[in-house]
Amino acid sequence: MENIKGLKRTDYCGTLRLEDAGREVTLFGWAQRQRDLGNLIFIDLRDKTGIVQISFNDQTDRDIFEKAQSVRSEYVLALKGIVKERESKNKEIPTGEIEVEVSELRIVSKAQTPPFEIAKADSVGDETTLKYRYLSLRNEKLTQNIIMRHKIAQIAREYFYANDFLEIETPMMIKSTPEGARDYVVPSRIHNGKFYALPQSPQIYKQLLMVSGFDRYIQLARCFRDEDLRADRQPEFTQIDLEMSFVDTDDIMDMAEGFIKKLMKETIHVDIESPLPRMTFAEAMSKYGSDKPDTRFDMLIEDISDWALTTDFAVFKSAVENGGVVKAIVAKNAANTYTRKKIDKLTEYAKGIGAKGLAYVRWADEAPACSFGKFLKEGELDALLSQLGADQGDCVFIVSDKTNLALSVMGSLRLTVAKTLGIIPENKWNYLWITEMPFFEYDEESGEWLAMHHPFTMPLEECIPYLDTDKSKVRAQAFDLVLNGTELSSGSIRITDCELQNKMFELLGMEQEEIDAKFGFLVEAYKYASPPHGGMGIGLDRLAMLICGADSLRDVTAFPKVQNASELMSGAPSNIDDIQLGELGIEISAKEEEN
C-alpha cells in the first residue's frame, strides 16, 4: 500500500464545480465504482461531501493507467489531477458537469469485497447493514443525515449562546429517581450493593442550576430510558436541553420559536411563520384524537353522539347512555379505495388498538352502503351524512366507546386512512404548540393518578384548588412542541415552592419517607429561595429525522440500537467475567440459555 506523504488535500470531492475547470486538485476518497472501457477508465470517487468522476485515458501514464485498472470497490485512493468539463454530463449529481483527469494515483488501502454495495445500502436488510454499520455509514444518504444532525447541533449552540445561555454539563451517573421510564443502572464498585442511574433527562440538575443563579442553561444532553423501542425512539438519545429563570410559558416558547426559525432557514431554506399556532390539549384530543396531531391534512373527528341518541341502534345509543361517545371521520373520495375487503382489514386494525368494532358508511354508488343501516329509521342516515358533510364517493368511519378510547382509536384511524389515501402532503412543516396539558392521567391498571409529564411541573393557578377535590380538572403550565404529528419537545414552568412540591409528591402516592429519600435534596434546595423558572428539552434526534425525511431514528444516529436494545455491530450488551461481577458484588442467579 502507498502512503499519502507529500500530498495535501486541496478540495473535497462533492464541492467541485464547472468554475473549477483547469485547476489542479488533490483529492482523497473511496472508489465507489470503477468502469474499464478499454482505453478509458472512469472511477466514481466518494468522500463525505459526495462523489466526483475521475478519468484515465490513452494520454495517461501507463503505470498509472494499469494501477487504475486494478482498483476495486471501496479502495481508498489519493490522487492529483486537472478538473475538466465533461463531454457526457450527469444531471443527477452536483459534480456532474466536470471530471478530474488524473496525473498521479496512489492506492492507499485495499478493501475486500464488501457484504453489500455501499450505494445501495438502503435496499439491504437492517441485520446486515447494522452489523457492518461502518460500511453503511459510507452511503451518501446516511452520511448527509449525520452531517445534518451536526448542523442542527451547531445552530443550536450558536443560537442559545447568542441569547446568553451557558452550556453546563450535568452528571451522567446520578441517583435513581422516578421519571416515567425504567432507569439504566450502573453498579458501584466502591459503594458495594449500590447503584447509579443514567439520566433519563437532566431535569433536577438544571432546576438546581436555576436555584444556583445561572439564569440561562443549555446542554446537548445525552439521555437514557429503558423502554420499548420504535421508529422514533432509541434507548439513548440527545436533547437540546434548556432552562430559564424569571420567565413564563410565553417567554420559553418565544425563545424556542426563534431557534426553530433560524434552524429551518439555515438547514433547508424554509421560512417558518411565527408565532407558531397553539392548541389546547383538550382541543387536540377532540379534533385529532392525539396530543401530537398531524395538522397537514383535514379529516377532523366529529362528535355524533346527539344524533346517535335519536336512533334505535343499540350499540351507539347504549354507549352514549353509559357516559361514552360516538365519534366519526369522513374520508373524502375514499369509496373507490376502501372496498369492503379493505374496510374489513381496517376493522381488524381498529379492534387491534382497542375498539370493539368499526361501523361505516361507504357511498360508492347512488345509494350509500351502511353497516348499521337496518337499525335506522327512514331519513336518519341522510341526516347523519348531511351533518357530517359527506358526499357520494366518501366513506364514513364510526367508533362508539368511552371518550378517551374512542378518541384514541379515531386518531389512529385518521392517520392510517390518510396514509392509505396518500393525502398527507410532503415538504410541509406544520409546527404546533399543545398547551394546558393535564397534570394527572389516570392509570386504569393500578387505579392511581400519575403525573402526565413529571412531578416538578407547576399547575395552572386556577387549578390548584382541584388538587384535593378532582385531579381530572388539574391542568399544568406545560406545553409540547409538535411537528407533523411527531412530538419534538416537552416543557413547563416548574414548582419552586417547597410545600407545594412536597404536596405534589404526596398526591402521586409517595409517603414522606420516600419523598425524603428520593427528592429530599430538591425540596431542601427550595427552602433557600428559588427564582421562578421553566424550560424544555427539544429532541435533537427526532428533529434531525424529520428534517432529513428519514423513516427512523436509526437513519440519523451513527451507531443505533435495534428493537431489543442491542447493537448488532459490536454485540452490546455482552457478558462480563466473574472477576468483574465479584468486584461489583453482583451474582447472576440464572443465565438465559444461548439461542
Coordinates of C-alpha atoms in Angstrom, one line a residue:
M1 CA 0.0 0.0 0.0
E2 CA 1.1 3.6 -0.7
N3 CA 1.1 6.4 1.8
I4 CA 0.0 10.0 1.2
K5 CA 3.3 11.6 2.0
G6 CA 3.7 14.8 0.0
L7 CA 0.0 15.1 -0.8
K8 CA -2.2 17.7 0.8
R9 CA -5.9 17.7 0.1
T10 CA -7.0 20.8 -1.8
D11 CA -10.7 20.1 -2.2
Y12 CA -13.4 17.6 -1.2
C13 CA -15.0 15.5 -4.0
G14 CA -18.5 16.8 -3.8
T15 CA -17.5 20.5 -3.8
L16 CA -16.0 20.7 -7.3
R17 CA -18.0 22.6 -10.0
L18 CA -17.6 23.8 -13.6
E19 CA -15.9 27.0 -12.5
D20 CA -13.0 24.9 -11.1
A21 CA -12.2 23.7 -14.7
G22 CA -8.4 24.0 -15.4
R23 CA -7.4 23.8 -11.8
E24 CA -5.1 21.1 -10.4
V25 CA -6.6 19.4 -7.4
T26 CA -5.6 16.8 -4.8
L27 CA -8.4 14.5 -3.6
F28 CA -8.7 11.6 -1.2
G29 CA -11.6 9.2 -1.0
W30 CA -13.1 5.8 -1.6
A31 CA -13.7 4.2 -5.0
Q32 CA -17.5 3.7 -5.3
R33 CA -17.4 2.2 -8.8
Q34 CA -14.8 1.5 -11.5
R35 CA -15.7 1.2 -15.2
D36 CA -13.0 -0.1 -17.5
L37 CA -13.9 0.7 -21.2
G38 CA -10.6 -0.4 -22.6
N39 CA -8.8 2.8 -23.5
L40 CA -10.9 4.7 -20.9
I41 CA -11.3 4.1 -17.2
F42 CA -13.7 6.0 -15.0
I43 CA -13.9 5.8 -11.2
D44 CA -16.5 7.4 -9.0
L45 CA -14.5 8.8 -6.0
R46 CA -16.5 9.4 -2.9
D47 CA -15.9 11.3 0.4
K48 CA -18.2 12.8 3.0
T49 CA -19.3 15.6 0.6
G50 CA -20.4 13.4 -2.3
I51 CA -18.8 11.9 -5.5
V52 CA -16.9 13.1 -8.4
Q53 CA -15.8 11.2 -11.6
I54 CA -12.1 10.7 -12.1
S55 CA -10.8 9.6 -15.5
F56 CA -7.9 7.9 -17.2
N57 CA -7.3 7.8 -21.0
D58 CA -4.7 6.9 -23.6
Q59 CA -2.7 10.0 -22.6
T60 CA -2.4 8.8 -19.0
D61 CA 1.0 7.4 -17.9
R62 CA 0.8 3.6 -18.4
D63 CA 1.8 2.8 -14.8
I64 CA -1.0 5.0 -13.5
F65 CA -3.5 3.5 -16.1
E66 CA -2.6 0.0 -15.0
K67 CA -2.9 0.9 -11.4
A68 CA -6.4 2.3 -12.1
Q69 CA -7.3 -1.0 -13.8
S70 CA -6.6 -2.7 -10.5
V71 CA -8.9 -0.5 -8.4
R72 CA -11.9 -2.2 -6.9
S73 CA -14.9 -1.1 -4.9
E74 CA -14.1 0.7 -1.6
Y75 CA -10.4 1.0 -2.2
V76 CA -9.0 4.2 -0.6
L77 CA -7.4 6.4 -3.2
A78 CA -5.2 9.6 -3.2
L79 CA -4.7 11.5 -6.5
K80 CA -3.8 14.6 -8.3
G81 CA -5.4 15.8 -11.5
I82 CA -6.9 18.6 -13.5
V83 CA -10.6 19.5 -13.4
K84 CA -12.1 19.3 -16.8
E85 CA -15.6 19.8 -18.3
R86 CA -17.2 16.5 -19.0
E87 CA -18.3 15.6 -22.5
S88 CA -21.2 13.5 -21.3
K89 CA -22.7 15.4 -18.4
N90 CA -24.7 13.8 -15.5
K91 CA -27.5 16.0 -14.3
E92 CA -28.2 13.7 -11.3
I93 CA -25.2 14.8 -9.2
P94 CA -23.9 18.2 -8.3
T95 CA -20.4 17.4 -9.8
G96 CA -22.0 16.0 -13.0
E97 CA -20.6 18.8 -15.3
I98 CA -16.9 18.0 -14.6
E99 CA -14.4 15.2 -14.1
V100 CA -10.8 15.0 -12.8
E101 CA -8.3 13.8 -15.3
V102 CA -5.7 12.0 -13.1
S103 CA -2.0 12.6 -13.3
E104 CA -0.9 10.9 -10.1
L105 CA -2.7 8.0 -8.4
R106 CA -1.9 6.2 -5.1
I107 CA -3.8 3.2 -3.7
V108 CA -3.7 3.9 0.0
S109 CA -5.7 0.9 1.2
K110 CA -7.3 -2.1 -0.5
A111 CA -10.7 -3.5 0.5
Q112 CA -12.0 -7.0 0.3
T113 CA -15.4 -7.2 -1.4
P114 CA -17.9 -5.6 0.9
P115 CA -21.0 -7.6 2.0
F116 CA -23.3 -5.2 0.1
E117 CA -23.0 -2.4 -2.4
I118 CA -22.5 0.8 -0.5
A119 CA -24.5 2.9 -2.9
K120 CA -27.5 0.6 -2.5
A121 CA -27.2 0.1 1.3
D122 CA -30.7 1.4 1.9
S123 CA -32.1 -1.5 0.0
V124 CA -30.3 -4.1 2.1
G125 CA -31.8 -5.6 5.3
D126 CA -31.0 -3.9 8.7
E127 CA -29.4 -7.0 10.1
T128 CA -26.6 -6.8 7.5
T129 CA -26.2 -3.0 7.3
L130 CA -26.2 -2.6 11.1
K131 CA -23.7 -5.4 11.6
Y132 CA -21.4 -3.5 9.2
R133 CA -22.5 -0.1 10.2
Y134 CA -19.1 1.5 9.5
L135 CA -19.7 0.5 5.8
S136 CA -23.4 1.6 5.6
L137 CA -22.3 5.0 7.0
R138 CA -20.3 5.5 3.8
N139 CA -23.6 5.6 1.9
E140 CA -24.1 9.2 0.7
K141 CA -27.7 9.5 2.1
L142 CA -26.7 8.3 5.6
T143 CA -23.5 10.4 5.5
Q144 CA -25.6 13.5 4.7
N145 CA -28.1 12.7 7.5
I146 CA -25.3 12.6 10.1
I147 CA -23.9 15.8 8.7
M148 CA -27.3 17.4 9.0
R149 CA -27.5 16.3 12.6
H150 CA -24.2 18.0 13.2
K151 CA -25.5 21.2 11.6
I152 CA -28.6 21.2 13.9
A153 CA -26.3 20.9 17.0
Q154 CA -24.1 23.7 15.7
I155 CA -27.0 26.0 15.0
A156 CA -28.5 25.2 18.5
R157 CA -25.3 26.2 20.2
E158 CA -24.9 29.3 18.1
Y159 CA -28.4 30.5 18.8
F160 CA -28.5 29.8 22.5
Y161 CA -25.0 31.2 23.1
A162 CA -26.1 34.4 21.3
N163 CA -29.1 34.6 23.7
D164 CA -26.9 34.5 26.9
F165 CA -27.3 30.8 27.7
L166 CA -24.4 29.0 29.4
E167 CA -23.6 25.5 28.4
I168 CA -23.2 23.5 31.6
E169 CA -22.7 19.7 31.8
T170 CA -24.7 17.8 34.3
P171 CA -23.7 14.4 35.7
M172 CA -24.1 11.1 33.8
M173 CA -24.2 8.9 36.9
I174 CA -27.0 10.1 39.1
K175 CA -29.4 9.0 41.8
S176 CA -32.2 6.9 40.6
T177 CA -35.5 8.9 40.8
P178 CA -38.8 8.0 39.2
E179 CA -39.3 9.9 35.9
G180 CA -41.7 7.8 33.9
A181 CA -39.5 5.1 32.3
R182 CA -37.2 2.5 33.7
D183 CA -33.6 3.6 34.5
Y184 CA -30.5 2.1 33.2
V185 CA -28.4 1.5 36.3
V186 CA -24.7 1.4 36.9
P187 CA -23.4 -0.7 39.8
S188 CA -20.8 0.9 42.1
R189 CA -17.6 -1.0 43.0
I190 CA -16.7 1.4 45.8
H191 CA -20.2 1.5 47.3
N192 CA -20.9 -2.2 47.0
G193 CA -24.5 -3.1 46.5
K194 CA -25.5 0.5 45.5
F195 CA -26.2 1.8 42.0
Y196 CA -26.1 4.9 40.0
A197 CA -28.7 5.6 37.3
L198 CA -28.0 7.0 33.9
P199 CA -30.1 10.2 33.4
Q200 CA -33.5 10.0 31.7
S201 CA -33.0 13.8 31.5
P202 CA -31.0 16.4 33.3
Q203 CA -34.3 17.7 34.8
I204 CA -33.5 18.0 38.5
Y205 CA -29.9 19.3 37.9
K206 CA -30.9 22.0 35.5
Q207 CA -33.6 23.2 38.0
L208 CA -30.9 23.3 40.7
L209 CA -28.7 25.4 38.3
M210 CA -31.5 27.9 38.4
V211 CA -31.6 27.8 42.2
S212 CA -27.8 28.4 41.9
G213 CA -28.4 31.6 40.0
F214 CA -27.1 30.7 36.5
D215 CA -30.3 32.2 34.9
R216 CA -30.0 30.5 31.5
Y217 CA -28.7 27.0 30.9
I218 CA -28.2 25.0 27.7
Q219 CA -26.8 21.5 27.1
L220 CA -26.9 19.0 24.3
A221 CA -27.7 16.3 26.9
R222 CA -27.5 12.6 26.5
C223 CA -30.5 10.8 28.0
F224 CA -31.2 7.2 28.6
R225 CA -34.5 5.4 29.0
D226 CA -35.0 1.6 29.3
E227 CA -38.3 1.4 27.3
D228 CA -39.6 -0.5 24.3
L229 CA -38.2 0.8 21.1
R230 CA -39.9 2.1 17.9
A231 CA -39.1 4.1 14.8
D232 CA -38.9 7.4 16.7
R233 CA -37.4 6.0 20.0
Q234 CA -33.9 4.9 20.9
P235 CA -32.7 3.9 24.4
E236 CA -30.1 6.7 24.3
F237 CA -30.8 10.0 22.7
T238 CA -29.9 13.7 22.7
Q239 CA -31.9 16.6 23.9
I240 CA -31.3 20.3 23.2
D241 CA -32.0 20.9 26.9
L242 CA -32.7 24.4 28.3
E243 CA -33.8 26.2 31.4
M244 CA -34.6 29.9 32.1
S245 CA -35.2 31.9 35.2
F246 CA -37.7 34.7 35.7
V247 CA -39.9 33.6 32.8
D248 CA -43.4 32.5 32.0
T249 CA -44.5 29.9 29.3
D250 CA -44.6 32.6 26.6
D251 CA -41.0 33.5 27.2
I252 CA -39.9 29.9 26.8
M253 CA -42.0 29.3 23.7
D254 CA -40.8 32.5 22.1
M255 CA -37.2 31.5 22.7
A256 CA -37.8 28.1 21.2
E257 CA -39.6 29.6 18.2
G258 CA -36.6 31.8 17.4
F259 CA -34.4 28.7 17.3
I260 CA -36.9 26.8 15.1
K261 CA -37.0 29.8 12.6
K262 CA -33.2 30.0 12.5
L263 CA -32.8 26.3 12.2
M264 CA -35.3 25.8 9.3
K265 CA -33.9 28.7 7.4
E266 CA -30.2 27.7 7.7
T267 CA -30.7 24.0 7.1
I268 CA -33.3 23.5 4.4
H269 CA -34.1 27.2 3.5
V270 CA -37.7 27.1 4.7
D271 CA -39.2 30.2 6.3
I272 CA -41.4 29.4 9.3
E273 CA -44.0 32.0 10.2
S274 CA -44.2 33.0 13.9
P275 CA -45.8 33.0 16.3
L276 CA -46.4 29.2 15.9
P277 CA -50.0 28.2 16.2
R278 CA -51.2 27.0 19.6
M279 CA -53.9 24.4 20.5
T280 CA -55.0 23.2 23.9
F281 CA -54.7 19.6 24.8
A282 CA -58.4 19.3 25.0
E283 CA -58.9 20.7 21.5
A284 CA -56.2 18.5 20.1
M285 CA -57.8 15.3 21.5
S286 CA -61.3 16.4 20.5
K287 CA -60.4 17.2 16.9
Y288 CA -57.5 14.9 16.2
G289 CA -57.6 12.1 18.8
S290 CA -54.0 12.8 19.6
D291 CA -51.9 15.1 21.8
K292 CA -49.4 15.3 18.9
P293 CA -51.7 15.9 15.9
D294 CA -50.7 16.0 12.3
T295 CA -52.4 19.1 11.0
R296 CA -51.1 18.8 7.4
F297 CA -54.5 17.4 6.4
D298 CA -58.1 17.8 7.5
M299 CA -60.4 14.8 8.2
L300 CA -61.2 16.0 11.7
I301 CA -63.0 13.8 14.2
E302 CA -66.7 14.7 14.6
D303 CA -69.0 14.0 17.6
I304 CA -72.3 12.4 16.5
S305 CA -73.4 11.4 20.0
D306 CA -76.5 13.6 19.9
W307 CA -77.5 12.1 16.6
A308 CA -76.9 8.5 18.0
L309 CA -79.3 9.1 20.9
T310 CA -82.1 9.7 18.5
T311 CA -81.7 6.3 16.7
D312 CA -82.7 2.8 17.7
F313 CA -79.2 1.4 17.1
A314 CA -78.4 -0.1 20.5
V315 CA -74.6 -0.1 20.1
F316 CA -74.4 3.6 19.6
K317 CA -77.3 4.6 21.9
S318 CA -76.1 2.5 24.8
A319 CA -72.5 3.8 24.5
V320 CA -73.8 7.4 25.0
E321 CA -76.3 6.5 27.7
N322 CA -73.4 4.9 29.6
G323 CA -71.4 8.0 29.5
G324 CA -69.5 7.3 26.3
V325 CA -69.4 8.9 22.9
V326 CA -69.9 8.2 19.2
K327 CA -67.2 9.6 17.0
A328 CA -66.8 9.7 13.2
I329 CA -64.4 10.8 10.5
V330 CA -65.2 11.4 6.9
A331 CA -62.7 10.2 4.3
K332 CA -63.3 12.2 1.2
N333 CA -63.2 10.4 -2.1
A334 CA -62.3 7.2 -0.4
A335 CA -65.1 4.9 -1.6
N336 CA -63.1 3.6 -4.6
T337 CA -60.0 2.9 -2.4
Y338 CA -61.8 1.4 0.5
T339 CA -63.6 -1.7 -0.9
R340 CA -65.5 -3.9 1.5
K341 CA -62.4 -6.1 1.8
K342 CA -60.2 -3.1 2.8
I343 CA -62.8 -2.0 5.3
D344 CA -62.7 -5.4 6.9
K345 CA -58.9 -5.1 7.3
L346 CA -59.4 -1.6 8.8
T347 CA -61.9 -3.0 11.2
E348 CA -59.4 -5.6 12.3
Y349 CA -56.9 -2.9 12.8
A350 CA -59.3 -0.9 14.9
K351 CA -60.0 -3.9 17.1
G352 CA -56.3 -4.4 17.5
I353 CA -55.9 -1.0 19.1
G354 CA -58.9 -1.4 21.5
A355 CA -62.1 -0.8 19.6
K356 CA -65.0 -3.2 19.9
G357 CA -65.8 -2.7 16.2
L358 CA -65.9 -0.3 13.4
A359 CA -69.1 1.0 11.8
Y360 CA -69.0 2.5 8.4
V361 CA -70.9 4.1 5.5
R362 CA -69.5 3.6 2.1
W363 CA -71.1 5.9 -0.5
A364 CA -69.7 4.4 -3.8
D365 CA -73.0 4.2 -5.7
E366 CA -76.1 6.2 -5.8
A367 CA -77.3 4.7 -2.5
P368 CA -74.8 4.6 0.3
A369 CA -74.0 1.2 1.9
C370 CA -74.3 1.4 5.6
S371 CA -73.1 -1.4 8.0
F372 CA -75.8 -0.5 10.5
G373 CA -78.5 0.7 8.1
K374 CA -81.1 -1.9 9.0
F375 CA -81.2 -0.4 12.5
L376 CA -82.0 3.2 11.3
K377 CA -85.4 4.7 10.5
E378 CA -86.1 6.5 7.3
G379 CA -84.2 9.7 6.9
E380 CA -81.7 9.1 9.8
L381 CA -78.8 8.1 7.6
D382 CA -79.5 11.1 5.3
A383 CA -79.4 13.4 8.4
L384 CA -76.1 11.9 9.5
L385 CA -74.5 12.3 6.1
S386 CA -75.8 15.9 5.9
Q387 CA -74.5 16.7 9.4
L388 CA -71.0 15.3 8.5
G389 CA -70.9 16.9 5.1
A390 CA -70.4 13.5 3.4
D391 CA -71.0 13.2 -0.3
Q392 CA -71.1 10.5 -2.9
G393 CA -67.6 9.0 -3.2
D394 CA -66.9 9.4 0.5
C395 CA -66.5 6.9 3.4
V396 CA -67.6 7.5 7.0
F397 CA -65.9 5.5 9.8
I398 CA -67.5 5.4 13.2
V399 CA -66.4 4.2 16.7
S400 CA -68.5 4.2 19.9
D401 CA -66.9 3.7 23.3
K402 CA -65.6 5.5 26.4
T403 CA -64.5 9.0 25.4
N404 CA -60.7 8.5 25.8
L405 CA -60.7 5.2 24.0
A406 CA -62.9 6.3 21.2
L407 CA -60.8 9.4 20.5
S408 CA -57.6 7.4 20.7
V409 CA -58.9 4.9 18.1
M410 CA -60.2 7.5 15.8
G411 CA -56.9 9.4 16.0
S412 CA -55.0 6.3 14.8
L413 CA -57.7 5.5 12.2
R414 CA -57.4 9.1 10.9
L415 CA -53.6 8.7 10.3
T416 CA -54.0 5.2 8.8
V417 CA -56.7 6.2 6.4
A418 CA -54.8 9.3 5.3
K419 CA -51.7 7.3 4.6
T420 CA -53.7 4.8 2.5
L421 CA -55.3 7.6 0.5
G422 CA -52.0 9.4 0.1
I423 CA -53.4 12.8 1.2
I424 CA -50.6 13.8 3.6
P425 CA -48.6 16.5 1.8
E426 CA -44.8 16.3 1.7
N427 CA -42.5 19.2 2.2
K428 CA -45.0 20.9 4.5
W429 CA -43.8 21.9 8.0
N430 CA -46.6 22.2 10.5
Y431 CA -45.2 23.2 13.9
L432 CA -47.8 23.4 16.7
W433 CA -47.7 24.1 20.4
I434 CA -50.0 21.9 22.6
T435 CA -50.8 23.8 25.8
E436 CA -52.7 23.3 29.0
M437 CA -51.7 19.7 29.4
P438 CA -53.5 17.7 32.1
F439 CA -51.3 17.4 35.2
F440 CA -52.5 13.9 36.1
E441 CA -53.5 10.9 34.0
Y442 CA -55.5 8.0 35.4
D443 CA -53.9 4.6 35.2
E444 CA -56.7 2.0 34.7
E445 CA -54.5 -0.9 35.7
S446 CA -53.2 0.5 39.0
G447 CA -56.2 2.7 39.7
E448 CA -53.8 5.6 40.5
W449 CA -53.4 9.1 39.3
L450 CA -49.9 9.6 37.7
A451 CA -48.1 12.7 36.6
M452 CA -48.5 13.1 32.8
H453 CA -45.2 15.0 32.5
H454 CA -43.2 14.9 35.7
P455 CA -43.9 15.9 39.3
F456 CA -42.0 19.2 39.1
T457 CA -44.5 20.9 36.8
M458 CA -46.4 23.8 38.1
P459 CA -50.2 23.6 37.9
L460 CA -52.2 26.5 36.5
E461 CA -53.1 28.8 39.3
E462 CA -56.8 28.4 38.8
C463 CA -56.5 24.6 39.0
I464 CA -54.7 24.4 42.4
P465 CA -58.0 24.2 44.3
Y466 CA -58.8 21.0 42.4
L467 CA -55.7 19.2 43.7
D468 CA -57.7 17.9 46.7
T469 CA -61.1 17.6 45.1
D470 CA -60.8 16.5 41.4
K471 CA -57.5 15.6 39.9
S472 CA -59.0 15.2 36.4
K473 CA -59.5 19.0 36.3
V474 CA -55.9 20.0 37.1
R475 CA -54.2 21.4 34.1
A476 CA -50.5 22.2 34.1
Q477 CA -48.3 25.1 32.9
A478 CA -46.9 22.6 30.4
F479 CA -46.6 22.6 26.7
D480 CA -45.4 20.3 23.9
L481 CA -43.9 21.2 20.5
V482 CA -45.2 19.0 17.7
L483 CA -44.0 18.8 14.1
N484 CA -46.1 16.9 11.5
G485 CA -47.6 14.6 14.1
T486 CA -44.3 13.9 16.0
E487 CA -43.6 15.3 19.5
L488 CA -40.3 17.2 19.5
S489 CA -40.3 18.7 22.9
S490 CA -42.0 18.9 26.3
G491 CA -41.6 21.8 28.6
S492 CA -43.2 23.5 31.6
I493 CA -42.9 26.1 34.3
R494 CA -41.5 24.4 37.4
I495 CA -42.8 24.2 41.0
T496 CA -40.5 26.3 43.2
D497 CA -42.5 26.3 46.5
C498 CA -41.1 23.5 48.7
E499 CA -44.5 22.9 50.4
L500 CA -46.4 22.6 47.1
Q501 CA -43.7 20.4 45.7
N502 CA -43.9 18.1 48.7
K503 CA -47.7 18.1 48.3
M504 CA -47.5 17.0 44.6
F505 CA -45.3 14.1 45.6
E506 CA -47.9 13.1 48.2
L507 CA -50.7 13.4 45.7
L508 CA -48.8 11.0 43.4
G509 CA -48.9 8.4 46.2
M510 CA -45.5 8.9 47.8
E511 CA -45.0 8.6 51.6
Q512 CA -42.9 11.3 53.3
E513 CA -40.1 8.8 53.9
E514 CA -39.9 8.0 50.1
I515 CA -40.1 11.7 49.2
D516 CA -37.2 12.5 51.6
A517 CA -35.2 9.5 50.2
K518 CA -35.7 10.3 46.5
F519 CA -36.2 14.0 46.3
G520 CA -35.3 15.4 49.7
F521 CA -32.3 17.3 48.3
L522 CA -34.5 19.2 45.8
V523 CA -37.2 20.1 48.3
E524 CA -34.4 21.2 50.7
A525 CA -32.9 23.5 47.9
Y526 CA -36.2 25.4 47.6
K527 CA -36.1 26.3 51.2
Y528 CA -33.2 28.6 50.3
A529 CA -35.2 30.6 47.7
S530 CA -35.6 29.9 44.1
P531 CA -36.3 32.2 41.1
P532 CA -39.4 31.3 39.1
H533 CA -38.1 29.2 36.2
G534 CA -39.0 26.8 33.5
G535 CA -37.6 25.1 30.4
M536 CA -37.9 22.4 27.9
G537 CA -36.0 19.7 26.0
I538 CA -36.1 19.5 22.2
G539 CA -35.4 16.1 20.8
L540 CA -32.4 16.6 18.5
D541 CA -32.6 13.1 17.0
R542 CA -36.3 13.4 16.1
L543 CA -35.8 16.9 14.7
A544 CA -33.0 15.6 12.5
M545 CA -35.1 12.6 11.4
L546 CA -37.9 14.9 10.2
I547 CA -35.7 17.5 8.5
C548 CA -33.8 14.7 6.7
G549 CA -37.1 13.0 5.7
A550 CA -35.9 9.8 7.4
D551 CA -38.2 6.9 8.4
S552 CA -36.4 6.1 11.6
L553 CA -34.0 7.5 14.3
R554 CA -31.6 4.8 13.1
D555 CA -31.1 6.9 9.9
V556 CA -29.8 9.9 11.9
T557 CA -27.9 8.0 14.6
A558 CA -24.3 6.9 13.8
F559 CA -24.5 3.7 15.8
P560 CA -28.1 2.9 16.7
K561 CA -29.7 0.1 18.7
V562 CA -32.3 -2.3 17.3
Q563 CA -35.7 -3.4 18.6
N564 CA -34.3 -5.4 21.6
A565 CA -31.9 -2.5 22.5
S566 CA -28.8 -4.4 21.3
E567 CA -26.1 -3.0 18.9
L568 CA -25.5 -5.6 16.1
M569 CA -22.1 -4.2 15.1
S570 CA -20.3 -4.5 18.5
G571 CA -22.5 -7.1 20.1
A572 CA -23.5 -4.9 23.0
P573 CA -24.8 -5.7 25.6
S574 CA -22.4 -8.6 26.4
N575 CA -21.5 -10.7 29.4
I576 CA -18.8 -9.6 31.8
D577 CA -16.5 -12.1 33.6
D578 CA -16.8 -13.4 37.1
I579 CA -14.0 -11.2 38.4
Q580 CA -15.8 -8.1 37.4
L581 CA -19.1 -9.4 38.8
G582 CA -17.3 -10.2 42.1
E583 CA -15.8 -6.7 42.3
L584 CA -19.3 -5.2 41.9
G585 CA -20.9 -7.6 44.4
I586 CA -23.2 -9.0 41.8
E587 CA -24.2 -12.6 41.3
I588 CA -26.1 -13.8 38.3
S589 CA -28.8 -16.2 39.7
A590 CA -29.8 -17.7 36.3
K591 CA -28.3 -17.3 32.9
E592 CA -30.5 -17.2 29.9
E593 CA -29.7 -20.1 27.5
E594 CA -28.0 -19.2 24.3
N595 CA -30.1 -19.4 21.3

